[in-house]
Coordinates of C-alpha atoms and ligand atoms in Angstrom, one line a residue:
M1171 CA 35.8 -0.8 21.4
Q1172 CA 34.3 2.6 21.9
A1173 CA 30.8 3.5 20.8
I1174 CA 29.1 6.9 20.1
I1175 CA 25.4 7.0 20.6
L1176 CA 23.7 10.0 18.9
V1177 CA 21.2 11.4 21.3
G1178 CA 21.0 15.0 20.3
G1179 CA 17.7 15.1 18.4
E1180 CA 14.6 16.8 19.7
G1181 CA 12.3 13.8 19.0
L1182 CA 9.7 16.0 17.4
R1183 CA 7.8 13.2 15.8
L1184 CA 7.4 11.5 19.2
R1185 CA 5.8 14.6 20.8
P1186 CA 4.1 15.1 23.2
L1187 CA 5.9 12.2 24.9
T1188 CA 9.2 14.1 24.3
C1189 CA 8.1 17.5 25.5
N1190 CA 9.5 17.0 29.0
I1191 CA 12.1 14.3 28.4
P1192 CA 14.5 13.6 25.5
K1193 CA 13.7 10.6 23.3
P1194 CA 16.5 8.3 24.8
M1195 CA 14.9 8.7 28.2
V1196 CA 11.4 7.7 27.2
P1197 CA 10.5 4.6 29.2
V1198 CA 10.3 1.3 27.3
V1199 CA 8.8 -1.4 29.6
N1200 CA 9.6 0.7 32.7
K1201 CA 13.2 1.6 32.0
P1202 CA 14.7 4.4 29.9
F1203 CA 15.1 3.5 26.2
L1204 CA 18.9 4.1 26.4
E1205 CA 19.3 1.3 29.0
H1206 CA 18.0 -1.2 26.5
M1207 CA 20.6 0.0 24.0
F1208 CA 23.3 -0.4 26.7
D1209 CA 22.1 -3.9 27.3
N1210 CA 22.8 -4.9 23.6
L1211 CA 26.2 -3.1 23.6
K1212 CA 27.3 -4.8 26.8
K1213 CA 26.4 -8.2 25.3
H1214 CA 29.0 -7.5 22.7
N1215 CA 31.6 -6.3 25.2
I1216 CA 31.2 -2.6 24.2
N1217 CA 31.4 -0.9 27.5
E1218 CA 33.0 2.5 26.7
I1219 CA 30.2 4.7 25.5
I1220 CA 30.2 8.3 24.4
L1221 CA 26.8 10.1 24.4
A1222 CA 26.7 12.8 21.7
I1223 CA 24.2 15.0 23.3
C1224 CA 22.4 18.3 22.8
Y1225 CA 18.6 18.5 23.7
L1226 CA 17.9 18.4 27.5
P1227 CA 21.5 17.1 28.3
D1228 CA 21.0 17.4 32.1
H1229 CA 18.2 15.0 32.2
I1230 CA 20.4 12.3 30.6
K1231 CA 23.5 13.1 32.7
R1232 CA 21.6 13.2 36.0
H1233 CA 20.2 9.7 35.3
F1234 CA 23.3 8.0 33.9
G1235 CA 26.3 9.9 35.5
D1236 CA 29.6 8.2 34.7
G1237 CA 27.7 5.0 33.8
G1238 CA 29.2 3.1 36.8
D1239 CA 25.7 2.0 38.0
F1240 CA 25.0 0.6 34.6
G1241 CA 28.2 -1.4 34.2
I1242 CA 29.6 0.9 31.5
T1243 CA 32.0 3.9 31.2
L1244 CA 30.1 6.9 30.0
T1245 CA 31.5 10.2 28.7
Y1246 CA 29.5 13.1 27.1
A1247 CA 30.3 15.1 24.0
V1248 CA 27.9 18.0 24.4
E1249 CA 26.9 20.3 21.4
K1250 CA 26.0 23.9 22.2
S1251 CA 23.6 23.8 19.3
P1252 CA 22.8 20.8 17.2
L1253 CA 25.6 19.9 14.8
G1254 CA 23.7 17.2 12.9
T1255 CA 24.7 13.5 13.0
G1256 CA 28.0 14.1 11.3
G1257 CA 28.9 17.2 13.3
A1258 CA 28.1 15.3 16.5
V1259 CA 30.5 12.5 15.6
K1260 CA 33.2 15.0 14.7
N1261 CA 32.6 16.8 18.0
A1262 CA 33.5 13.5 19.8
E1263 CA 36.8 13.1 17.8
G1264 CA 39.1 14.0 20.7
L1265 CA 37.6 11.1 22.8
L1266 CA 38.2 8.4 20.2
D1267 CA 41.3 6.3 19.8
D1268 CA 40.6 3.5 17.3
T1269 CA 37.9 1.8 15.2
F1270 CA 34.6 2.8 16.7
V1271 CA 30.9 2.2 16.4
V1272 CA 28.2 4.8 16.0
F1273 CA 24.5 4.3 16.8
N1274 CA 21.4 6.4 16.2
G1275 CA 20.0 6.8 19.7
D1276 CA 16.4 5.7 18.8
I1277 CA 16.9 2.2 17.4
F1278 CA 15.9 -0.9 19.3
T1279 CA 17.7 -3.9 17.7
D1280 CA 19.4 -7.2 18.7
L1281 CA 21.8 -6.8 15.8
D1282 CA 24.9 -9.0 16.2
L1283 CA 27.5 -6.3 16.6
T1284 CA 30.3 -8.9 17.1
S1285 CA 29.7 -10.3 13.6
M1286 CA 29.3 -6.9 12.1
I1287 CA 32.6 -5.7 13.5
A1288 CA 34.3 -8.9 12.2
Y1289 CA 32.8 -8.3 8.8
H1290 CA 34.1 -4.8 8.8
K1291 CA 37.6 -6.0 9.5
E1292 CA 37.4 -8.9 7.0
K1293 CA 36.4 -6.4 4.2
K1294 CA 39.2 -4.0 5.3
A1295 CA 36.5 -1.4 5.2
K1296 CA 36.8 2.3 6.3
A1297 CA 33.1 2.3 7.0
T1298 CA 30.4 -0.4 7.4
I1299 CA 26.7 0.4 7.7
A1300 CA 24.1 -2.0 9.0
L1301 CA 21.1 -2.5 6.7
T1302 CA 17.6 -3.7 7.4
P1303 CA 14.6 -4.3 5.1
V1304 CA 11.5 -2.2 5.6
E1305 CA 8.2 -1.8 3.8
D1306 CA 8.4 2.0 3.3
P1307 CA 12.0 3.0 2.6
T1308 CA 11.0 6.6 1.8
A1309 CA 11.1 7.4 5.6
Y1310 CA 14.7 6.3 5.9
G1311 CA 18.1 6.3 4.1
V1312 CA 18.1 3.9 1.2
V1313 CA 21.3 2.0 0.5
E1314 CA 22.1 0.2 -2.7
L1315 CA 25.0 -2.3 -2.7
N1316 CA 27.1 -3.7 -5.6
P1317 CA 27.6 -7.5 -5.8
Q1318 CA 30.6 -7.2 -3.5
S1319 CA 28.4 -5.5 -0.9
K1320 CA 30.1 -2.2 -1.4
V1321 CA 27.8 0.8 -1.0
K1322 CA 26.9 2.0 -4.6
C1323 CA 24.4 4.6 -3.6
F1324 CA 23.0 6.3 -0.4
I1325 CA 19.9 8.4 -0.7
E1326 CA 18.4 9.9 2.5
K1327 CA 14.5 10.0 2.5
P1328 CA 14.1 9.4 -1.2
S1329 CA 10.9 9.9 -3.2
W1330 CA 9.3 6.5 -4.3
E1331 CA 10.7 7.1 -7.9
R1332 CA 14.2 6.9 -6.5
V1333 CA 13.7 3.8 -4.4
T1334 CA 15.6 0.8 -5.9
T1335 CA 15.7 -1.5 -2.9
N1336 CA 13.9 -2.1 0.5
L1337 CA 17.3 -2.1 2.3
I1338 CA 17.7 0.9 4.5
N1339 CA 20.3 2.4 6.8
A1340 CA 19.7 0.8 10.1
G1341 CA 21.5 3.5 12.0
T1342 CA 24.6 1.5 13.1
Y1343 CA 28.0 2.2 11.6
V1344 CA 31.5 0.8 12.2
L1345 CA 34.0 3.6 11.3
E1346 CA 37.8 3.9 11.1
P1347 CA 39.1 7.2 12.6
E1348 CA 40.3 8.3 9.1
V1349 CA 36.8 9.0 8.0
L1350 CA 36.6 11.8 10.6
D1351 CA 39.0 13.8 8.3
L1352 CA 36.1 13.9 5.8
I1353 CA 33.8 15.7 8.2
P1354 CA 34.2 19.5 8.7
S1355 CA 34.8 20.8 12.3
D1356 CA 32.2 22.9 14.2
T1357 CA 29.9 22.8 11.3
Y1358 CA 26.3 21.4 11.0
C1359 CA 26.6 18.3 8.9
M1360 CA 24.6 15.1 8.5
L1361 CA 26.3 11.8 7.9
E1362 CA 23.4 10.8 5.7
R1363 CA 23.5 13.8 3.4
G1364 CA 27.3 14.6 3.6
L1365 CA 29.8 11.9 4.6
F1366 CA 28.0 8.8 3.2
P1367 CA 27.3 10.2 -0.3
D1368 CA 30.8 11.7 -0.4
M1369 CA 32.4 8.4 0.5
V1370 CA 30.5 6.7 -2.3
E1371 CA 31.7 9.3 -4.7
Q1372 CA 35.3 9.2 -3.6
G1373 CA 35.4 5.3 -3.8
V1374 CA 36.2 4.9 0.0
P1375 CA 35.9 1.2 1.1
F1376 CA 32.4 1.6 2.4
Y1377 CA 30.4 -1.6 2.9
G1378 CA 26.8 -2.6 3.7
Y1379 CA 26.0 -5.3 6.3
P1380 CA 22.4 -6.5 5.7
S1381 CA 20.8 -8.1 8.7
N1382 CA 17.4 -9.7 9.6
A1383 CA 17.8 -8.9 13.3
Y1384 CA 14.8 -7.3 15.1
W1385 CA 14.8 -3.6 14.3
I1386 CA 12.6 -0.7 15.0
D1387 CA 13.1 3.1 15.2
I1388 CA 10.9 4.4 18.1
G1389 CA 10.7 7.8 16.5
N1390 CA 6.9 8.0 16.3
P1391 CA 4.1 7.0 18.7
A1392 CA 2.9 4.0 16.6
D1393 CA 6.3 2.4 16.6
Y1394 CA 6.8 3.2 20.3
L1395 CA 3.6 1.2 21.0
K1396 CA 4.7 -1.5 18.5
L1397 CA 8.0 -2.0 20.3
H1398 CA 6.2 -2.6 23.6
H1399 CA 3.9 -5.0 21.9
D1400 CA 6.8 -6.9 20.3
I1401 CA 8.8 -7.1 23.6
L1402 CA 5.9 -8.3 25.6
M1403 CA 4.8 -10.8 22.9
G1404 CA 8.4 -12.2 22.8
K1405 CA 9.2 -11.0 19.3
A1406 CA 11.9 -8.6 20.6
M1407 CA 14.2 -9.6 23.4
A1408 CA 14.6 -7.2 26.3
R1409 CA 15.4 -7.2 30.0
F1410 CA 12.9 -5.2 32.1
P1411 CA 12.3 -4.7 35.9
G1412 CA 9.9 -7.0 37.7
K1413 CA 9.6 -10.6 38.8
S1414 CA 7.4 -13.1 37.2
M1415 CA 4.4 -13.6 39.5
A1416 CA 2.2 -15.7 37.2
D1417 CA 2.2 -16.7 33.6
D1418 CA 3.1 -13.6 31.5
I1419 CA 2.7 -11.2 34.5
W1420 CA 5.7 -9.4 36.0
T1421 CA 5.5 -7.1 39.0
E1422 CA 7.8 -5.1 41.2
S1423 CA 7.5 -4.7 45.0
G1424 CA 4.8 -3.0 46.9
C1425 CA 1.9 -3.7 44.6
N1426 CA -1.6 -4.3 45.8
I1427 CA -3.6 -6.2 43.2
H1428 CA -7.2 -7.1 44.2
P1429 CA -7.8 -10.8 43.7
A1430 CA -11.0 -10.1 41.8
A1431 CA -9.2 -8.0 39.2
K1432 CA -9.2 -9.9 35.8
I1433 CA -5.7 -9.9 34.3
I1434 CA -4.7 -11.4 31.1
G1435 CA -1.0 -11.0 30.3
P1436 CA 1.5 -10.2 29.1
L1437 CA 1.6 -7.4 31.7
V1438 CA 4.4 -5.6 33.5
I1439 CA 3.6 -3.6 36.6
G1440 CA 6.1 -1.3 38.4
R1441 CA 6.5 -0.6 42.1
D1442 CA 3.8 0.4 44.6
C1443 CA 0.8 0.1 42.2
T1444 CA -2.8 -0.4 43.3
I1445 CA -5.2 -2.3 41.1
E1446 CA -8.7 -2.3 42.5
K1447 CA -11.6 -4.8 42.4
G1448 CA -13.3 -5.3 39.1
V1449 CA -10.4 -3.9 37.0
R1450 CA -9.8 -5.7 33.7
I1451 CA -6.4 -5.7 32.1
S1452 CA -5.7 -7.4 28.8
G1453 CA -2.1 -7.4 27.7
P1454 CA 0.3 -6.6 26.2
C1455 CA 0.3 -3.8 28.8
V1456 CA 2.8 -1.9 30.9
I1457 CA 1.9 0.0 34.1
G1458 CA 4.6 2.2 35.6
D1459 CA 5.4 2.8 39.3
K1460 CA 2.8 4.2 41.7
C1461 CA -0.2 3.9 39.5
I1462 CA -3.7 3.6 40.9
V1463 CA -6.4 1.9 38.8
R1464 CA -9.8 2.3 40.3
H1465 CA -12.7 -0.1 40.4
G1466 CA -14.1 -1.3 37.1
A1467 CA -11.5 0.3 34.8
T1468 CA -10.3 -1.5 31.7
I1469 CA -6.8 -1.4 30.3
D1470 CA -6.3 -3.0 27.0
E1471 CA -2.9 -3.0 25.1
A1472 CA -1.9 0.3 26.8
I1473 CA 1.0 1.9 28.5
L1474 CA 0.8 3.9 31.6
W1475 CA 3.9 5.8 32.7
Q1476 CA 4.5 6.6 36.4
N1477 CA 2.0 7.9 39.0
V1478 CA -1.0 7.7 36.8
K1479 CA -4.5 7.6 38.3
L1480 CA -7.3 6.0 36.4
G1481 CA -10.9 6.7 37.5
K1482 CA -13.7 4.2 38.0
D1483 CA -15.0 2.5 34.8
T1484 CA -12.5 4.2 32.6
T1485 CA -11.1 2.5 29.5
I1486 CA -7.6 2.9 28.1
R1487 CA -7.0 1.0 24.9
N1488 CA -3.9 1.0 22.7
S1489 CA -2.8 4.4 24.1
V1490 CA -0.2 6.0 26.3
I1491 CA -0.7 8.0 29.5
G1492 CA 2.2 10.1 30.7
N1493 CA 3.6 10.6 34.2
N1494 CA 1.3 12.1 37.0
S1495 CA -1.8 12.3 34.8
V1496 CA -5.2 11.9 36.4
I1497 CA -8.0 10.4 34.3
G1498 CA -11.6 10.8 35.6
D1499 CA -14.4 8.2 35.8
S1500 CA -16.0 6.7 32.8
T1501 CA -13.6 8.2 30.3
W1502 CA -12.5 6.5 27.1
I1503 CA -9.0 6.9 25.7
T1504 CA -8.4 4.7 22.7
D1505 CA -7.0 4.4 19.1
S1506 CA -3.3 5.3 19.7
S1507 CA -4.1 8.4 21.7
I1508 CA -1.5 10.0 23.9
V1509 CA -2.1 11.9 27.1
S1510 CA 1.2 13.5 28.1
D1511 CA 2.5 14.3 31.6
D1512 CA 0.6 16.1 34.4
S1513 CA -2.7 16.3 32.6
R1514 CA -6.1 16.2 34.2
I1515 CA -8.8 14.6 32.0
G1516 CA -12.2 15.0 33.5
S1517 CA -15.0 12.3 33.7
G1518 CA -17.1 11.3 30.8
N1519 CA -14.7 12.2 28.0
K1520 CA -14.0 10.2 24.8
L1521 CA -10.5 10.7 23.4
E1522 CA -10.0 8.8 20.2
H1523 CA -8.4 8.9 16.7
G1524 CA -4.8 9.3 17.9
I1525 CA -5.5 12.5 19.8
R1526 CA -2.4 14.0 21.4
I1527 CA -2.8 15.9 24.7
W1528 CA 0.1 18.2 25.6
P1529 CA 1.7 18.1 29.1
G1530 CA -0.3 19.9 31.8
S1531 CA -3.6 20.0 29.9
I1532 CA -6.9 20.2 31.7
I1533 CA -10.0 18.9 30.1
E1534 CA -13.2 19.4 32.0
D1535 CA -15.8 16.7 32.6
N1536 CA -17.9 15.7 29.5
A1537 CA -15.9 18.2 27.3
I1538 CA -15.0 15.8 24.4
S1539 CA -17.4 13.2 23.3
F1540 CA -17.4 13.1 19.5
Ligands
LIG535 N1 24.1 14.7 18.9 C1 23.2 14.9 17.9 N2 23.2 16.1 17.3 N3 22.4 13.9 17.6 C2 21.5 14.1 16.6 C3 21.4 15.3 15.9 C4 22.3 16.3 16.3 O1 22.3 17.5 15.8 N4 20.4 15.2 15.0 C5 19.9 13.9 15.2 N5 20.5 13.3 16.1 C6 20.3 11.9 16.6 C7 18.9 11.7 17.0 O2 18.7 11.9 18.4 C8 18.7 10.2 16.7 O3 19.1 9.4 17.7 C9 19.6 10.0 15.5 O4 20.5 11.1 15.5 C10 18.9 9.9 14.1 O5 18.1 11.1 14.0 P1 16.5 11.0 13.6 O6 16.0 12.3 13.6 O7 15.8 9.9 14.4 O8 16.7 10.5 12.1 P2 15.7 9.6 11.2 O9 15.1 8.5 12.0 O10 14.7 10.5 10.5 O11 16.7 9.0 10.1 C11 17.9 8.4 10.5 O12 17.6 7.1 11.0 C12 17.1 6.1 10.0 C13 16.9 4.8 10.7 O13 15.9 4.9 11.6 C14 18.9 8.3 9.3 O14 20.1 7.9 9.8 C15 18.3 7.4 8.2 O15 19.3 7.2 7.2 C16 18.1 6.0 8.8 O16 17.5 5.1 7.8
LIG536 MG1 15.0 8.0 14.0

């Protein structure tokens, strides 16, 4: 079966992590997010994948090519300007030949696709949408079902007054090719505001498939951090690079970890990292390739991307540090703060309260200490 993954969004809510790379390439436990999606698709024998792409397409194409290195066949349906989730699916029409599956490209889930597809066939549906329960449905598409599980109502990002259920669109759809006739060509159109409400109105066989599978949209920094936490704590299942070197500690080759560093897992360390004497690491943490953590630094529930340098006695807690950033001595970065790529943060700074530092920023020594 063929799958389309929608990867054309700009990932604005995940900025500044998505300033230099598109959301699907953001690393999750040291590999691009999309690779985790491919893992779940392959588990269900879905190997033919179309990427509906728009923002920074070269970045994705360069990494994945024709998919051969990843055990899949990849093709690309590129939009010149964003066509919306519906327009993007329509844009891939020429590449489709039968029943197909569509995925939002920012959802991590272990949804049982095999059962969902069987359910779709059993119901003789034209469209089937996976549903998941959430606490705040107003940030998503709310889906109300009738007793036969047919979609009765689809409201995208409703106000609280219009919320009638906590079941929301989980961003996975099984579709028959006929539904493509309901989407206009070369026109901006969203499935959630166009096709889905139209199908309900026209009485098309459109079913919901509720599931309690693990599910998270990595669209904002808090959920990006939460996904790491859940993977490392074993709540979400994922494959990631590295070999187990001790209980709850995985490393890749070329690492130099001082025996007097105090490490409490879960921790994943990439290739060629140096962890000096007196460093304290308290998981869940992920450290990317070629990072250097100097003497006395503390890393606590944090994520370092690649080639990050942490100065002496610096503390990083519950925060993300982007590629090639250099953090000076005795600096604090805490409370879901984000320092994006290529930044230089001087010594003696205190970055707190979810502060977001844009790529290439330079902060002098002792400049921020509120
Ligand atoms: N190709 C293409 N072109 N892809 C797009 C475009 C576009 O113009 N616009 C958005 N996408 C992709 C995004 O890259 C993302 O992978 C997916 O479509 C969904 O877009 P988001 O911007 O992440 O939407 P959302 O999270 O606010 O809401 C959607 O997902 C929720 C589940 O997380 C909706 O589908 C909701 O109904 C749903 O509940
Ligand atoms: Mg999203």
